[in-house]
């Protein structure tokens, strides 16, 4: 498309804002899980935008004081043009077998593909070996029956037509239309308990999880397949809630998602360093709802109706790591975009698989404003241009915000904040104190501790956090992980170090 005259750019932008659409998104020992993104790399390298349409479609009581920390190594990369989600590896059964599952804070159960599933994928385009769970092959595995207490508490009472020896079944439909159906089983879970700085040892617990017999939507696609999903929601069915109830872990977890190298940090336990400022979780909500107060773009507060973010059944703000993009009510979306592009009315916009995209040869961080979301108790979330835009090859950038009115009839007035705006930040979910908080991160120096040194701004730190072990009272370092391929990771890290060395030499660091 030829660039329009400057006087037509604003009208074109307004029209495109109405046209931009996307599918609605979707899911004590201290533990660490390694995470990786789901969708394959390749957008921009071959046919530009080849995978971003798939991305759009994708989209307790504390017991005692013997609580340690857990480390979940992560894989994946939080960009729509890359893997598109984060995943971790868990070991289930006796003897234990590894299963790769998507990490999702917006859902409440752990499930893996079951041996009885005929249509479940056997291969993954992510280069991972998939494994079907067989409860009969595990000496500790057993089926959860519908007359057992877990089933009754999960479904709010005894199920109709429940009789002896009838399995407790589940059915979950995610926001992107994908689904899973199966029955609950009880088996051993092995996780990495933190024992020292960067050190772990295997720990075991018994958990109830889903044995998936039928998957729908993207969950049944072999090119994007994983073994299942691990939900970190608040319900009693989640793995976190079960481990906390058993006195294995504190009901606190944290993640830092790396969009530079991939992977990141995902840990269960009390994060003591870095400190994070928090905002209260809204009570009696099924997701991680928070009170959003105002939004400013480039320091200018948007003029919006006073009740537009008020939490109720069809409004409010949700933090959800199982979603990649961020969805805004239509009025908010339009106002944010118009201010973002206010100084670029000569830009020509075009549609790439329903994303608003444009050509830009400079640094987006230099050319566009920071967007700041302000929450209750004076907690701010700064979203930088490289976090709300994503590159799509050949100096093309696409907008990572979506018009919620065009995604979901029921969720059109909800603010849903996904991985792109949460990336490169340490996010802490403290469910014991009913708060959530974050601080900026940077995986070249994680966390960010800026210090003035002469005339230079020096970023120092390491790719790690410190977690307290209640069992011993000590604090231990949990490092960043990447379950991707080792060769890509090490090459990228070497290039980054080379560039840093060159810059420092030029500036005489």
XYZ file of C-alpha atoms in Angstrom:
509
model
C 0.000 0.000 0.000
C 1.360 3.447 -0.948
C 1.885 5.847 1.996
C -1.169 8.118 2.367
C -0.913 11.907 2.482
C -0.305 13.179 6.051
C -3.820 14.627 6.302
C -5.323 11.169 5.659
C -3.141 9.256 8.144
C -5.250 10.006 11.213
C -8.430 8.933 9.396
C -6.736 5.736 8.214
C -5.552 4.959 11.732
C -9.050 5.482 13.126
C -10.470 3.139 10.503
C -7.828 0.508 11.184
C -8.445 0.709 14.923
C -12.032 -0.285 14.241
C -10.903 -3.121 11.957
C -8.207 -4.621 14.152
C -9.478 -7.892 15.579
C -8.121 -10.847 17.516
C -9.345 -13.952 19.216
C -9.974 -13.742 22.924
C -7.187 -15.344 24.997
C -7.468 -18.325 27.168
C -4.248 -21.063 32.664
C 6.553 -25.690 51.564
C 9.464 -26.468 49.411
C 10.554 -23.767 47.045
C 10.418 -24.948 43.465
C 11.646 -23.900 40.048
C 10.284 -24.813 36.637
C 11.908 -24.060 33.272
C 9.606 -22.402 30.713
C 9.563 -21.979 26.937
C 7.223 -20.422 24.385
C 4.916 -22.630 22.329
C 4.637 -21.317 18.762
C 7.555 -22.098 16.415
C 10.122 -19.517 15.395
C 9.949 -18.285 11.827
C 7.681 -15.276 11.428
C 9.556 -12.576 9.601
C 12.247 -14.954 8.424
C 10.093 -16.581 5.777
C 6.550 -15.515 5.009
C 6.093 -12.524 7.285
C 3.287 -13.103 9.752
C 3.113 -16.843 9.153
C 2.487 -17.711 12.788
C 0.950 -14.645 14.397
C -2.570 -15.668 13.401
C -2.021 -18.895 15.349
C -0.795 -16.754 18.231
C -4.019 -14.757 18.167
C -6.083 -17.933 18.186
C -4.002 -19.296 20.988
C -4.319 -16.588 22.751
C -5.138 -22.549 50.675
C -4.408 -22.953 53.974
C -0.788 -22.826 55.109
C 0.276 -25.887 57.091
C 3.031 -25.562 59.677
C 6.402 -23.915 59.112
C 8.252 -26.674 57.270
C 7.938 -24.862 53.980
C 10.768 -24.883 51.460
C 11.116 -23.405 47.959
C 10.784 -24.915 44.467
C 12.382 -24.125 41.119
C 10.560 -24.710 37.810
C 12.919 -24.316 34.825
C 11.235 -22.430 31.968
C 11.402 -22.583 28.207
C 9.794 -20.518 25.463
C 9.934 -16.954 24.181
C 7.227 -14.379 24.820
C 6.915 -12.890 21.350
C 3.976 -13.423 18.959
C 6.478 -14.083 16.164
C 8.290 -16.758 18.154
C 7.048 -19.638 20.301
C 4.171 -17.587 21.710
C 4.018 -19.073 25.224
C 6.102 -20.395 28.107
C 6.313 -23.986 29.255
C 7.973 -26.083 31.909
C 8.840 -29.715 32.513
C 7.240 -31.741 35.315
C 7.861 -35.349 36.305
C 4.892 -37.569 37.102
C 4.477 -41.190 38.144
C 6.723 -43.957 39.475
C 9.161 -44.319 37.844
C 8.940 -40.600 36.995
C 8.530 -39.490 33.384
C 8.916 -35.934 32.109
C 6.004 -34.007 30.611
C 6.205 -30.555 29.002
C 3.280 -28.345 29.979
C 2.293 -24.767 29.233
C 2.404 -22.459 32.267
C -0.940 -20.686 32.664
C -1.932 -18.436 35.577
C -5.441 -18.157 34.146
C -6.531 -21.765 34.732
C -6.784 -24.099 37.703
C -5.722 -27.658 36.898
C -2.673 -29.573 35.773
C -3.438 -32.045 33.018
C -1.417 -34.139 30.578
C -2.363 -36.186 27.524
C -3.493 -39.677 28.509
C -2.625 -43.023 26.946
C -6.338 -43.465 26.097
C -6.339 -40.372 23.861
C -6.450 -41.491 20.233
C -6.244 -38.040 18.626
C -3.636 -36.488 20.930
C -0.430 -35.414 19.151
C 2.568 -37.729 19.367
C 5.041 -35.212 17.927
C 5.710 -31.539 18.511
C 6.928 -28.906 16.090
C 8.776 -27.395 19.049
C 11.428 -30.131 18.947
C 10.186 -31.761 22.152
C 9.569 -35.439 22.806
C 5.928 -35.855 23.844
C 4.840 -38.520 26.313
C 1.378 -39.973 26.910
C 0.660 -40.562 30.595
C -0.311 -44.133 31.463
C -1.680 -44.489 35.032
C -1.338 -48.268 34.823
C 2.396 -47.937 34.082
C 2.941 -46.029 37.341
C 3.117 -47.992 40.582
C 1.742 -44.967 42.454
C -1.024 -43.994 39.992
C -4.734 -44.397 40.715
C -8.026 -43.107 39.321
C -10.006 -40.548 41.328
C -13.620 -41.719 41.637
C -16.653 -39.447 41.518
C -17.710 -40.374 45.063
C -14.409 -39.236 46.572
C -14.101 -35.982 48.501
C -11.904 -34.245 45.908
C -14.536 -34.665 43.201
C -17.372 -33.433 45.422
C -15.419 -30.368 46.580
C -14.325 -29.546 43.026
C -17.861 -29.568 41.612
C -19.671 -28.247 44.685
C -21.282 -31.493 45.753
C -21.831 -35.078 44.705
C -22.276 -35.395 40.939
C -25.607 -36.644 39.529
C -25.616 -40.301 38.500
C -22.420 -40.869 40.480
C -21.923 -44.441 41.649
C -19.084 -46.616 42.832
C -16.173 -47.093 40.430
C -17.193 -44.171 38.174
C -14.217 -41.859 37.458
C -14.318 -38.177 38.348
C -14.385 -36.464 34.966
C -13.382 -32.926 34.015
C -13.977 -30.665 31.032
C -12.185 -27.348 30.478
C -12.697 -24.853 27.646
C -10.130 -22.068 27.362
C -10.729 -18.535 26.147
C -9.186 -19.205 22.727
C -11.672 -22.006 22.056
C -9.309 -24.912 22.768
C -10.525 -27.575 25.175
C -9.627 -30.699 27.111
C -11.784 -33.522 28.449
C -10.684 -36.418 30.633
C -10.707 -37.784 34.172
C -8.737 -37.050 37.322
C -5.949 -39.308 38.544
C -3.780 -39.338 41.652
C -0.020 -39.860 41.304
C 3.422 -38.784 42.425
C 4.853 -35.428 41.347
C 8.596 -34.795 41.418
C 9.796 -31.195 41.573
C 13.108 -29.389 42.158
C 13.457 -28.235 45.753
C 15.899 -25.357 46.258
C 18.770 -26.383 48.532
C 21.284 -23.583 47.992
C 22.437 -20.938 45.548
C 21.608 -22.341 42.114
C 21.242 -25.825 43.620
C 18.234 -28.127 43.810
C 17.390 -31.676 44.777
C 14.364 -33.816 43.852
C 11.359 -33.628 46.161
C 8.128 -35.595 45.930
C 4.456 -35.020 46.613
C 1.186 -36.673 45.664
C -1.150 -34.565 43.525
C -4.396 -34.977 41.630
C -4.303 -33.970 37.973
C -6.163 -34.526 34.725
C -5.563 -37.426 32.373
C -6.659 -35.882 29.065
C -8.640 -38.198 26.785
C -9.663 -35.654 24.133
C -8.226 -32.261 23.123
C -9.737 -29.624 20.865
C -8.471 -26.557 19.042
C -4.767 -25.750 19.117
C -4.241 -28.332 21.868
C -4.644 -31.070 19.274
C -2.279 -29.511 16.731
C 0.979 -31.423 16.379
C 2.908 -28.366 15.167
C 2.175 -26.474 18.380
C 1.798 -29.394 20.746
C 2.835 -29.822 24.357
C 1.980 -32.605 26.780
C -0.549 -30.463 28.648
C -1.120 -27.356 30.758
C -0.218 -26.507 34.344
C -2.653 -24.017 35.841
C -1.458 -21.702 38.600
C -4.892 -20.348 39.489
C -6.199 -20.020 43.039
C -8.693 -22.910 43.035
C -8.110 -25.927 45.275
C -7.605 -28.072 42.158
C -4.352 -26.324 41.172
C -1.024 -27.998 41.822
C 0.080 -24.996 43.885
C -2.985 -25.194 46.150
C -2.542 -28.937 46.628
C 1.146 -28.581 47.524
C 0.342 -25.741 49.933
C -2.460 -27.714 51.594
C -0.057 -30.638 52.036
C 2.430 -28.332 53.761
C 4.993 -28.649 50.978
C 5.192 -25.034 49.749
C 3.993 -21.540 50.549
C 1.182 -20.272 48.375
C 3.452 -17.727 46.726
C 5.007 -17.924 43.279
C 6.894 -15.620 40.946
C 7.936 -15.450 37.319
C 10.198 -13.367 35.138
C 9.652 -14.025 31.423
C 12.598 -13.333 29.133
C 11.783 -12.021 25.637
C 15.469 -11.672 24.745
C 16.976 -15.160 25.159
C 13.825 -17.084 25.987
C 12.871 -18.934 29.141
C 13.215 -17.099 32.421
C 12.523 -17.723 36.094
C 9.492 -19.453 37.616
C 9.710 -20.256 41.312
C 7.468 -21.168 44.220
C 8.354 -19.530 47.515
C 8.819 -16.235 49.345
C 10.834 -13.854 47.139
C 13.002 -11.649 49.362
C 15.166 -10.025 46.670
C 14.410 -7.950 44.755
C 11.650 -6.293 46.738
C 8.439 -5.636 44.849
C 5.665 -3.148 45.446
C 2.207 -4.753 45.493
C -1.471 -4.102 44.861
C -4.391 -6.024 46.438
C -6.134 -8.806 44.557
C -9.871 -8.254 44.129
C -11.757 -10.654 46.406
C -14.067 -13.404 45.181
C -12.838 -13.480 41.588
C -11.870 -16.628 39.649
C -8.780 -14.966 38.121
C -6.025 -12.616 39.277
C -8.118 -9.452 39.215
C -6.640 -6.109 40.293
C -7.936 -2.535 40.532
C -6.677 -0.451 37.603
C -7.124 3.266 38.299
C -5.697 5.285 35.408
C -3.542 5.019 32.281
C -1.081 7.605 31.047
C 0.712 7.702 27.713
C 3.968 9.605 27.616
C 3.108 11.237 30.964
C -0.353 12.415 29.883
C -3.260 10.826 31.756
C -6.059 9.629 29.466
C -9.492 11.134 30.055
C -11.743 8.130 30.592
C -15.077 7.460 32.363
C -14.506 7.061 36.100
C -16.150 3.619 36.221
C -14.560 2.119 33.103
C -12.173 -0.105 35.124
C -14.567 -0.836 37.990
C -14.422 -4.577 38.735
C -17.714 -6.427 38.296
C -18.959 -9.477 36.401
C -18.179 -8.000 32.968
C -15.513 -5.396 33.721
C -12.231 -5.139 35.580
C -8.570 -5.986 35.023
C -7.010 -9.467 34.902
C -3.314 -10.402 35.024
C -2.895 -13.577 32.957
C 0.391 -15.165 31.878
C -1.502 -17.701 29.750
C -2.331 -14.884 27.303
C 0.269 -13.306 25.031
C -1.358 -10.031 23.979
C -3.121 -7.300 25.988
C -6.822 -6.641 25.415
C -8.401 -3.255 26.165
C -12.009 -1.999 26.059
C -12.682 -0.296 22.733
C -12.751 3.267 24.097
C -9.475 2.713 25.972
C -7.853 1.015 22.972
C -8.715 3.875 20.613
C -7.494 6.588 22.981
C -4.226 4.760 23.736
C -3.456 4.188 20.063
C -4.306 7.736 18.973
C -1.919 9.199 21.568
C 0.794 6.635 20.776
C 0.760 7.591 17.083
C 0.052 11.292 17.605
C 3.553 12.328 16.481
C 3.635 9.859 13.573
C 0.694 10.879 11.404
C 2.743 10.265 8.268
C 3.076 6.522 9.034
C 1.348 4.158 6.606
C -0.538 1.374 8.389
C -1.394 -1.999 6.964
C -3.101 -5.136 8.136
C -1.056 -8.303 8.729
C -3.470 -11.096 9.620
C -5.676 -8.625 11.519
C -2.769 -6.969 13.348
C -2.194 -3.236 12.965
C 1.323 -3.009 11.490
C 3.603 -0.322 10.066
C 7.084 0.269 8.678
C 9.557 2.009 10.999
C 13.329 2.103 10.592
C 14.328 3.820 13.834
C 14.282 2.715 17.465
C 10.682 2.357 18.634
C 11.798 3.125 22.190
C 13.171 6.479 21.002
C 10.237 7.278 18.741
C 7.186 6.278 20.794
C 5.945 6.960 24.350
C 5.921 4.720 27.423
C 2.461 3.602 28.541
C 1.937 3.435 32.314
C -0.906 1.589 34.031
C -1.589 2.839 37.570
C -3.104 0.423 40.105
C -4.459 0.592 43.625
C -1.861 1.382 46.344
C 0.243 3.401 43.897
C 1.658 0.448 41.945
C 2.640 1.317 38.375
C 3.262 -0.965 35.396
C 5.506 0.701 32.822
C 5.093 -0.744 29.327
C 7.809 0.378 26.940
C 7.393 0.608 23.152
C 9.376 -2.595 22.529
C 6.876 -4.335 24.828
C 3.667 -3.124 23.207
C 5.058 -3.386 19.667
C 6.593 -6.585 18.302
C 8.872 -6.853 15.234
C 7.667 -8.734 12.188
C 10.729 -8.564 9.925
C 12.128 -5.933 7.527
C 11.571 -2.986 9.900
C 7.895 -3.881 10.269
C 6.303 -3.567 13.711
C 2.865 -4.720 14.835
C 0.763 -3.570 17.792
C 0.493 -6.032 20.685
C -2.639 -4.371 22.089
C -6.021 -5.564 20.855
C -9.505 -4.046 20.761
C -11.428 -6.169 23.261
C -14.794 -5.305 21.678
C -13.764 -7.250 18.572
C -12.575 -10.315 20.489
C -15.331 -11.366 22.852
C -18.921 -10.287 23.432
C -18.778 -11.070 27.157
C -15.222 -9.835 27.714
C -15.323 -6.677 25.600
C -15.061 -4.354 28.620
C -12.340 -6.329 30.439
C -8.670 -5.323 30.539
C -6.646 -8.522 30.064
C -2.878 -8.129 30.444
C -0.745 -10.906 28.948
C 2.884 -11.924 28.581
C 4.071 -9.079 26.350
C 3.448 -6.399 28.996
C 4.559 -8.724 31.836
C 7.812 -9.747 30.154
C 11.178 -8.703 31.565
C 9.505 -7.956 34.885
C 9.567 -9.988 38.062
C 5.916 -10.656 38.905
C 5.119 -12.009 42.397
C 1.768 -13.626 43.227
C 1.456 -13.666 47.046
C -1.763 -15.586 47.607
C -1.210 -15.824 51.347
C -1.412 -12.045 51.700
C -3.780 -11.623 48.725
C -1.532 -9.247 46.763
C 0.329 -9.212 43.451
C 3.307 -7.039 42.548
C 6.184 -6.540 40.129
C 9.421 -4.745 39.406
C 11.277 -4.122 36.143
C 13.716 -6.799 35.016
C 16.340 -7.008 32.305
C 17.974 -10.303 31.422
C 21.303 -8.709 30.586
C 21.211 -7.643 34.229
C 18.355 -9.163 36.164
C 16.996 -7.412 38.174
C 17.723 -3.837 37.119
C 19.642 -1.782 39.666
C 20.528 1.478 37.874
C 23.425 3.451 39.376
C 25.034 6.663 38.215
C 28.773 6.264 37.654
C 30.304 9.520 36.490
C 28.395 10.425 33.341
C 27.354 6.859 32.557
C 24.276 4.896 33.595
C 25.517 1.481 34.696
C 23.070 -1.417 34.838
C 24.187 -4.057 37.311
C 22.681 -7.262 38.594
C 22.429 -10.943 37.689
C 19.801 -13.219 36.127
C 18.516 -14.476 39.468
C 16.259 -13.830 42.433
C 16.561 -14.784 46.106
C 13.951 -16.944 47.809
C 13.556 -17.649 51.531
C 13.317 -21.228 52.739
C 11.070 -21.288 55.836
C 12.371 -24.723 56.693
C 15.907 -23.476 57.349
C 15.452 -19.707 57.482
C 18.103 -19.266 54.791
C 17.812 -17.492 51.457
C 18.953 -19.076 48.206
C 19.530 -17.838 44.674
C 17.271 -19.116 41.902
C 18.749 -18.608 38.442
C 17.209 -18.016 35.051
C 16.623 -21.074 32.833
C 15.841 -21.771 29.202
C 14.469 -25.125 28.089
C 14.896 -24.128 24.444
C 17.809 -25.449 22.424
C 21.187 -24.942 24.056
C 22.957 -23.931 20.848
C 20.669 -21.002 20.076
C 20.811 -19.802 23.660
C 24.590 -19.892 23.985
C 25.137 -18.248 20.581
C 22.749 -15.444 21.447
C 24.346 -14.916 24.861
C 27.817 -14.792 23.311
C 26.643 -12.184 20.790
C 25.149 -10.060 23.562
C 28.346 -10.217 25.589
C 30.360 -9.300 22.485
C 28.157 -6.269 21.842
C 28.378 -5.186 25.479
C 32.164 -5.498 25.333
C 32.304 -3.425 22.142
C 30.067 -0.699 23.619
C 32.075 -0.574 26.820
C 35.331 -0.334 24.863
C 33.930 2.566 22.835
C 32.729 4.372 25.975
C 35.893 3.437 27.937
C 33.829 1.708 30.664
